[in-house]
């Protein structure tokens, strides 16, 4: 009952915001164009924009893949309008009301202005600038580097070059071409070990399989292996065998509440995502020699004290996207103890990536697409 009520309220809010944006758009076009825009095709276009993303998500079983991809990309850009145009239009409407009130209170003081034309043009220019910058920030990954020391012996290894990538969100929007560039960027860093910290795919397996992205991921070159964990957008328990098979095809070891001893020198531990049922970290670490370095991947940087209590040396995470689009950072900064960057608690060190891909709006504002390079030094 409550689920249906929530869905109904969400659809009403989503539809109301779309209608409001469409209404203000029609008003501005009427003010600047010499002829009125025919209402039927205009509102049909608005309806397509507003329904494209949900249709792409729920229509996967019966829509051709190329149609789903086109709808997802159209809908993703529409989401940028929801994020930025809607609150901006509200502010503009408040300013217009204040201006009209001021003219009524002080006749003749304020000159008449066509606020629809002026504010609409300014708003569109600002929106275009934000979207262009955001698209560039999302498609131009930076390499963020950290150096950490773990005071334990790791066999013959004194230093490791580890590359961490999280939140690739491969699927209907982020496809094979961008993945090929990611693999090339990672390989240029010459990693000994590659860690993929979850949300490798974006809910839908079809584009990953149809576009043969596993074959692209197989190009990752790391002599000590490529390891991954599940994120909240990856596979649930029903899809886990298929997802594990896809990762195996890509030459990637998927760790789901399990560990592997790498060259009998250190451990890589992968936790199931907290959105699924998972074992306690203490249980996952059963059989691990605590005198060896313990590296943990946990998609969400949550409940950090559990890693500290379990004697983990380094935990890497993603998930937060660092808010992805402003003001999202203000939210993630309050939800997570560390939503991006480095933190030390006791003897445990944490590194959280802001992610490489995007979810929803294909832009980043206040965050950057990121590849993380970690130099780990061990005891001599």
mmCIF file with all atom_site columns, N, CA and C in Angstrom, residues 264-303:
data_model
loop_
_atom_site.group_PDB
_atom_site.id
_atom_site.type_symbol
_atom_site.label_atom_id
_atom_site.label_alt_id
_atom_site.label_comp_id
_atom_site.label_asym_id
_atom_site.label_entity_id
_atom_site.label_seq_id
_atom_site.pdbx_PDB_ins_code
_atom_site.Cartn_x
_atom_site.Cartn_y
_atom_site.Cartn_z
_atom_site.occupancy
_atom_site.B_iso_or_equiv
_atom_site.pdbx_formal_charge
_atom_site.auth_seq_id
_atom_site.auth_comp_id
_atom_site.auth_asym_id
_atom_site.auth_atom_id
_atom_site.pdbx_PDB_model_num
ATOM 1   N N  . UNK A 1 264 ? 50.456 -14.899 -2.163 1.00 0.00 ? 264 UNK A N  1
ATOM 2   C CA . UNK A 1 264 ? 50.767 -15.220 -0.764 1.00 0.00 ? 264 UNK A CA 1
ATOM 3   C C  . UNK A 1 264 ? 51.443 -14.046 -0.057 1.00 0.00 ? 264 UNK A C  1
ATOM 4   N N  . UNK A 1 265 ? 51.078 -12.809 -0.493 1.00 0.00 ? 265 UNK A N  1
ATOM 5   C CA . UNK A 1 265 ? 51.740 -11.620 0.049  1.00 0.00 ? 265 UNK A CA 1
ATOM 6   C C  . UNK A 1 265 ? 50.766 -10.690 0.765  1.00 0.00 ? 265 UNK A C  1
ATOM 7   N N  . UNK A 1 266 ? 49.569 -10.542 0.230  1.00 0.00 ? 266 UNK A N  1
ATOM 8   C CA . UNK A 1 266 ? 48.558 -9.668  0.833  1.00 0.00 ? 266 UNK A CA 1
ATOM 9   C C  . UNK A 1 266 ? 47.189 -10.174 0.410  1.00 0.00 ? 266 UNK A C  1
ATOM 10  N N  . UNK A 1 267 ? 46.171 -9.635  1.042  1.00 0.00 ? 267 UNK A N  1
ATOM 11  C CA . UNK A 1 267 ? 44.805 -10.074 0.772  1.00 0.00 ? 267 UNK A CA 1
ATOM 12  C C  . UNK A 1 267 ? 44.003 -8.965  0.094  1.00 0.00 ? 267 UNK A C  1
ATOM 13  N N  . UNK A 1 268 ? 43.200 -9.374  -0.866 1.00 0.00 ? 268 UNK A N  1
ATOM 14  C CA . UNK A 1 268 ? 42.160 -8.500  -1.426 1.00 0.00 ? 268 UNK A CA 1
ATOM 15  C C  . UNK A 1 268 ? 40.826 -9.108  -1.019 1.00 0.00 ? 268 UNK A C  1
ATOM 16  N N  . UNK A 1 269 ? 40.022 -8.310  -0.341 1.00 0.00 ? 269 UNK A N  1
ATOM 17  C CA . UNK A 1 269 ? 38.750 -8.766  0.212  1.00 0.00 ? 269 UNK A CA 1
ATOM 18  C C  . UNK A 1 269 ? 37.627 -7.969  -0.444 1.00 0.00 ? 269 UNK A C  1
ATOM 19  N N  . UNK A 1 270 ? 36.588 -8.661  -0.884 1.00 0.00 ? 270 UNK A N  1
ATOM 20  C CA . UNK A 1 270 ? 35.449 -7.992  -1.508 1.00 0.00 ? 270 UNK A CA 1
ATOM 21  C C  . UNK A 1 270 ? 34.176 -8.246  -0.730 1.00 0.00 ? 270 UNK A C  1
ATOM 22  N N  . UNK A 1 271 ? 33.502 -7.171  -0.362 1.00 0.00 ? 271 UNK A N  1
ATOM 23  C CA . UNK A 1 271 ? 32.253 -7.294  0.385  1.00 0.00 ? 271 UNK A CA 1
ATOM 24  C C  . UNK A 1 271 ? 31.064 -7.208  -0.564 1.00 0.00 ? 271 UNK A C  1
ATOM 25  N N  . UNK A 1 272 ? 30.018 -7.935  -0.240 1.00 0.00 ? 272 UNK A N  1
ATOM 26  C CA . UNK A 1 272 ? 28.746 -7.754  -0.936 1.00 0.00 ? 272 UNK A CA 1
ATOM 27  C C  . UNK A 1 272 ? 28.237 -6.355  -0.616 1.00 0.00 ? 272 UNK A C  1
ATOM 28  N N  . UNK A 1 273 ? 27.486 -5.765  -1.533 1.00 0.00 ? 273 UNK A N  1
ATOM 29  C CA . UNK A 1 273 ? 26.976 -4.423  -1.273 1.00 0.00 ? 273 UNK A CA 1
ATOM 30  C C  . UNK A 1 273 ? 25.943 -4.463  -0.158 1.00 0.00 ? 273 UNK A C  1
ATOM 31  N N  . UNK A 1 274 ? 25.891 -3.405  0.629  1.00 0.00 ? 274 UNK A N  1
ATOM 32  C CA . UNK A 1 274 ? 24.983 -3.375  1.772  1.00 0.00 ? 274 UNK A CA 1
ATOM 33  C C  . UNK A 1 274 ? 23.518 -3.341  1.346  1.00 0.00 ? 274 UNK A C  1
ATOM 34  N N  . UNK A 1 275 ? 23.227 -3.093  0.052  1.00 0.00 ? 275 UNK A N  1
ATOM 35  C CA . UNK A 1 275 ? 21.848 -3.147  -0.427 1.00 0.00 ? 275 UNK A CA 1
ATOM 36  C C  . UNK A 1 275 ? 21.357 -4.587  -0.539 1.00 0.00 ? 275 UNK A C  1
ATOM 37  N N  . UNK A 1 276 ? 22.267 -5.547  -0.448 1.00 0.00 ? 276 UNK A N  1
ATOM 38  C CA . UNK A 1 276 ? 21.926 -6.969  -0.463 1.00 0.00 ? 276 UNK A CA 1
ATOM 39  C C  . UNK A 1 276 ? 22.229 -7.565  0.912  1.00 0.00 ? 276 UNK A C  1
ATOM 40  N N  . UNK A 1 277 ? 21.783 -8.775  1.114  1.00 0.00 ? 277 UNK A N  1
ATOM 41  C CA . UNK A 1 277 ? 22.122 -9.463  2.354  1.00 0.00 ? 277 UNK A CA 1
ATOM 42  C C  . UNK A 1 277 ? 23.587 -9.850  2.319  1.00 0.00 ? 277 UNK A C  1
ATOM 43  N N  . UNK A 1 278 ? 24.312 -9.524  3.389  1.00 0.00 ? 278 UNK A N  1
ATOM 44  C CA . UNK A 1 278 ? 25.733 -9.820  3.374  1.00 0.00 ? 278 UNK A CA 1
ATOM 45  C C  . UNK A 1 278 ? 26.202 -10.277 4.751  1.00 0.00 ? 278 UNK A C  1
ATOM 46  N N  . UNK A 1 279 ? 27.341 -10.942 4.750  1.00 0.00 ? 279 UNK A N  1
ATOM 47  C CA . UNK A 1 279 ? 27.923 -11.426 5.991  1.00 0.00 ? 279 UNK A CA 1
ATOM 48  C C  . UNK A 1 279 ? 28.638 -10.285 6.709  1.00 0.00 ? 279 UNK A C  1
ATOM 49  N N  . UNK A 1 280 ? 28.897 -10.488 7.985  1.00 0.00 ? 280 UNK A N  1
ATOM 50  C CA . UNK A 1 280 ? 29.679 -9.513  8.725  1.00 0.00 ? 280 UNK A CA 1
ATOM 51  C C  . UNK A 1 280 ? 31.118 -9.560  8.224  1.00 0.00 ? 280 UNK A C  1
ATOM 52  N N  . UNK A 1 281 ? 31.825 -8.462  8.376  1.00 0.00 ? 281 UNK A N  1
ATOM 53  C CA . UNK A 1 281 ? 33.207 -8.414  7.905  1.00 0.00 ? 281 UNK A CA 1
ATOM 54  C C  . UNK A 1 281 ? 34.073 -9.399  8.681  1.00 0.00 ? 281 UNK A C  1
ATOM 55  N N  . UNK A 1 282 ? 33.801 -9.577  9.976  1.00 0.00 ? 282 UNK A N  1
ATOM 56  C CA . UNK A 1 282 ? 34.549 -10.551 10.757 1.00 0.00 ? 282 UNK A CA 1
ATOM 57  C C  . UNK A 1 282 ? 34.412 -11.955 10.167 1.00 0.00 ? 282 UNK A C  1
ATOM 58  N N  . UNK A 1 283 ? 33.181 -12.298 9.736  1.00 0.00 ? 283 UNK A N  1
ATOM 59  C CA . UNK A 1 283 ? 32.972 -13.621 9.135  1.00 0.00 ? 283 UNK A CA 1
ATOM 60  C C  . UNK A 1 283 ? 33.660 -13.726 7.778  1.00 0.00 ? 283 UNK A C  1
ATOM 61  N N  . UNK A 1 284 ? 33.615 -12.648 7.006  1.00 0.00 ? 284 UNK A N  1
ATOM 62  C CA . UNK A 1 284 ? 34.255 -12.658 5.685  1.00 0.00 ? 284 UNK A CA 1
ATOM 63  C C  . UNK A 1 284 ? 35.759 -12.888 5.827  1.00 0.00 ? 284 UNK A C  1
ATOM 64  N N  . UNK A 1 285 ? 36.345 -12.333 6.884  1.00 0.00 ? 285 UNK A N  1
ATOM 65  C CA . UNK A 1 285 ? 37.802 -12.410 7.068  1.00 0.00 ? 285 UNK A CA 1
ATOM 66  C C  . UNK A 1 285 ? 38.254 -13.703 7.746  1.00 0.00 ? 285 UNK A C  1
ATOM 67  N N  . UNK A 1 286 ? 37.334 -14.624 7.959  1.00 0.00 ? 286 UNK A N  1
ATOM 68  C CA . UNK A 1 286 ? 37.725 -15.889 8.594  1.00 0.00 ? 286 UNK A CA 1
ATOM 69  C C  . UNK A 1 286 ? 38.797 -16.590 7.752  1.00 0.00 ? 286 UNK A C  1
ATOM 70  N N  . UNK A 1 287 ? 39.890 -16.961 8.388  1.00 0.00 ? 287 UNK A N  1
ATOM 71  C CA . UNK A 1 287 ? 40.980 -17.636 7.692  1.00 0.00 ? 287 UNK A CA 1
ATOM 72  C C  . UNK A 1 287 ? 42.066 -16.710 7.203  1.00 0.00 ? 287 UNK A C  1
ATOM 73  N N  . UNK A 1 288 ? 41.880 -15.411 7.354  1.00 0.00 ? 288 UNK A N  1
ATOM 74  C CA . UNK A 1 288 ? 42.887 -14.438 6.909  1.00 0.00 ? 288 UNK A CA 1
ATOM 75  C C  . UNK A 1 288 ? 43.970 -14.296 7.979  1.00 0.00 ? 288 UNK A C  1
ATOM 76  N N  . UNK A 1 289 ? 45.216 -14.250 7.546  1.00 0.00 ? 289 UNK A N  1
ATOM 77  C CA . UNK A 1 289 ? 46.343 -14.039 8.452  1.00 0.00 ? 289 UNK A CA 1
ATOM 78  C C  . UNK A 1 289 ? 46.483 -12.536 8.710  1.00 0.00 ? 289 UNK A C  1
ATOM 79  N N  . UNK A 1 290 ? 46.191 -12.067 9.918  1.00 0.00 ? 290 UNK A N  1
ATOM 80  C CA . UNK A 1 290 ? 46.206 -10.620 10.171 1.00 0.00 ? 290 UNK A CA 1
ATOM 81  C C  . UNK A 1 290 ? 47.588 -9.994  10.108 1.00 0.00 ? 290 UNK A C  1
ATOM 82  N N  . UNK A 1 291 ? 48.644 -10.810 10.026 1.00 0.00 ? 291 UNK A N  1
ATOM 83  C CA . UNK A 1 291 ? 49.990 -10.240 9.917  1.00 0.00 ? 291 UNK A CA 1
ATOM 84  C C  . UNK A 1 291 ? 50.293 -9.777  8.501  1.00 0.00 ? 291 UNK A C  1
ATOM 85  N N  . UNK A 1 292 ? 49.461 -10.180 7.550  1.00 0.00 ? 292 UNK A N  1
ATOM 86  C CA . UNK A 1 292 ? 49.607 -9.745  6.161  1.00 0.00 ? 292 UNK A CA 1
ATOM 87  C C  . UNK A 1 292 ? 48.701 -8.534  5.888  1.00 0.00 ? 292 UNK A C  1
ATOM 88  N N  . UNK A 1 293 ? 49.080 -7.657  4.940  1.00 0.00 ? 293 UNK A N  1
ATOM 89  C CA . UNK A 1 293 ? 48.225 -6.515  4.608  1.00 0.00 ? 293 UNK A CA 1
ATOM 90  C C  . UNK A 1 293 ? 46.848 -6.966  4.110  1.00 0.00 ? 293 UNK A C  1
ATOM 91  N N  . UNK A 1 294 ? 45.817 -6.263  4.571  1.00 0.00 ? 294 UNK A N  1
ATOM 92  C CA . UNK A 1 294 ? 44.431 -6.588  4.217  1.00 0.00 ? 294 UNK A CA 1
ATOM 93  C C  . UNK A 1 294 ? 43.824 -5.387  3.497  1.00 0.00 ? 294 UNK A C  1
ATOM 94  N N  . UNK A 1 295 ? 43.518 -5.572  2.216  1.00 0.00 ? 295 UNK A N  1
ATOM 95  C CA . UNK A 1 295 ? 42.881 -4.527  1.404  1.00 0.00 ? 295 UNK A CA 1
ATOM 96  C C  . UNK A 1 295 ? 41.434 -4.935  1.172  1.00 0.00 ? 295 UNK A C  1
ATOM 97  N N  . UNK A 1 296 ? 40.505 -4.061  1.506  1.00 0.00 ? 296 UNK A N  1
ATOM 98  C CA . UNK A 1 296 ? 39.074 -4.357  1.397  1.00 0.00 ? 296 UNK A CA 1
ATOM 99  C C  . UNK A 1 296 ? 38.433 -3.419  0.386  1.00 0.00 ? 296 UNK A C  1
ATOM 100 N N  . UNK A 1 297 ? 37.583 -4.005  -0.464 1.00 0.00 ? 297 UNK A N  1
ATOM 101 C CA . UNK A 1 297 ? 36.699 -3.216  -1.324 1.00 0.00 ? 297 UNK A CA 1
ATOM 102 C C  . UNK A 1 297 ? 35.279 -3.312  -0.776 1.00 0.00 ? 297 UNK A C  1
ATOM 103 N N  . UNK A 1 298 ? 34.670 -2.169  -0.508 1.00 0.00 ? 298 UNK A N  1
ATOM 104 C CA . UNK A 1 298 ? 33.273 -2.101  -0.087 1.00 0.00 ? 298 UNK A CA 1
ATOM 105 C C  . UNK A 1 298 ? 32.664 -0.932  -0.846 1.00 0.00 ? 298 UNK A C  1
ATOM 106 N N  . UNK A 1 299 ? 31.688 -1.217  -1.688 1.00 0.00 ? 299 UNK A N  1
ATOM 107 C CA . UNK A 1 299 ? 31.181 -0.186  -2.597 1.00 0.00 ? 299 UNK A CA 1
ATOM 108 C C  . UNK A 1 299 ? 30.770 1.081   -1.867 1.00 0.00 ? 299 UNK A C  1
ATOM 109 N N  . UNK A 1 300 ? 30.033 0.940   -0.772 1.00 0.00 ? 300 UNK A N  1
ATOM 110 C CA . UNK A 1 300 ? 29.540 2.110   -0.045 1.00 0.00 ? 300 UNK A CA 1
ATOM 111 C C  . UNK A 1 300 ? 30.411 2.370   1.185  1.00 0.00 ? 300 UNK A C  1
ATOM 112 N N  . UNK A 1 301 ? 30.898 3.602   1.342  1.00 0.00 ? 301 UNK A N  1
ATOM 113 C CA . UNK A 1 301 ? 31.760 3.920   2.493  1.00 0.00 ? 301 UNK A CA 1
ATOM 114 C C  . UNK A 1 301 ? 30.936 4.137   3.760  1.00 0.00 ? 301 UNK A C  1
ATOM 115 N N  . UNK A 1 302 ? 30.339 3.050   4.223  1.00 0.00 ? 302 UNK A N  1
ATOM 116 C CA . UNK A 1 302 ? 29.406 3.130   5.330  1.00 0.00 ? 302 UNK A CA 1
ATOM 117 C C  . UNK A 1 302 ? 29.902 2.248   6.477  1.00 0.00 ? 302 UNK A C  1
ATOM 118 N N  . UNK A 1 303 ? 29.565 2.605   7.710  1.00 0.00 ? 303 UNK A N  1
ATOM 119 C CA . UNK A 1 303 ? 29.927 1.811   8.885  1.00 0.00 ? 303 UNK A CA 1
ATOM 120 C C  . UNK A 1 303 ? 31.428 1.521   8.911  1.00 0.00 ? 303 UNK A C  1
#
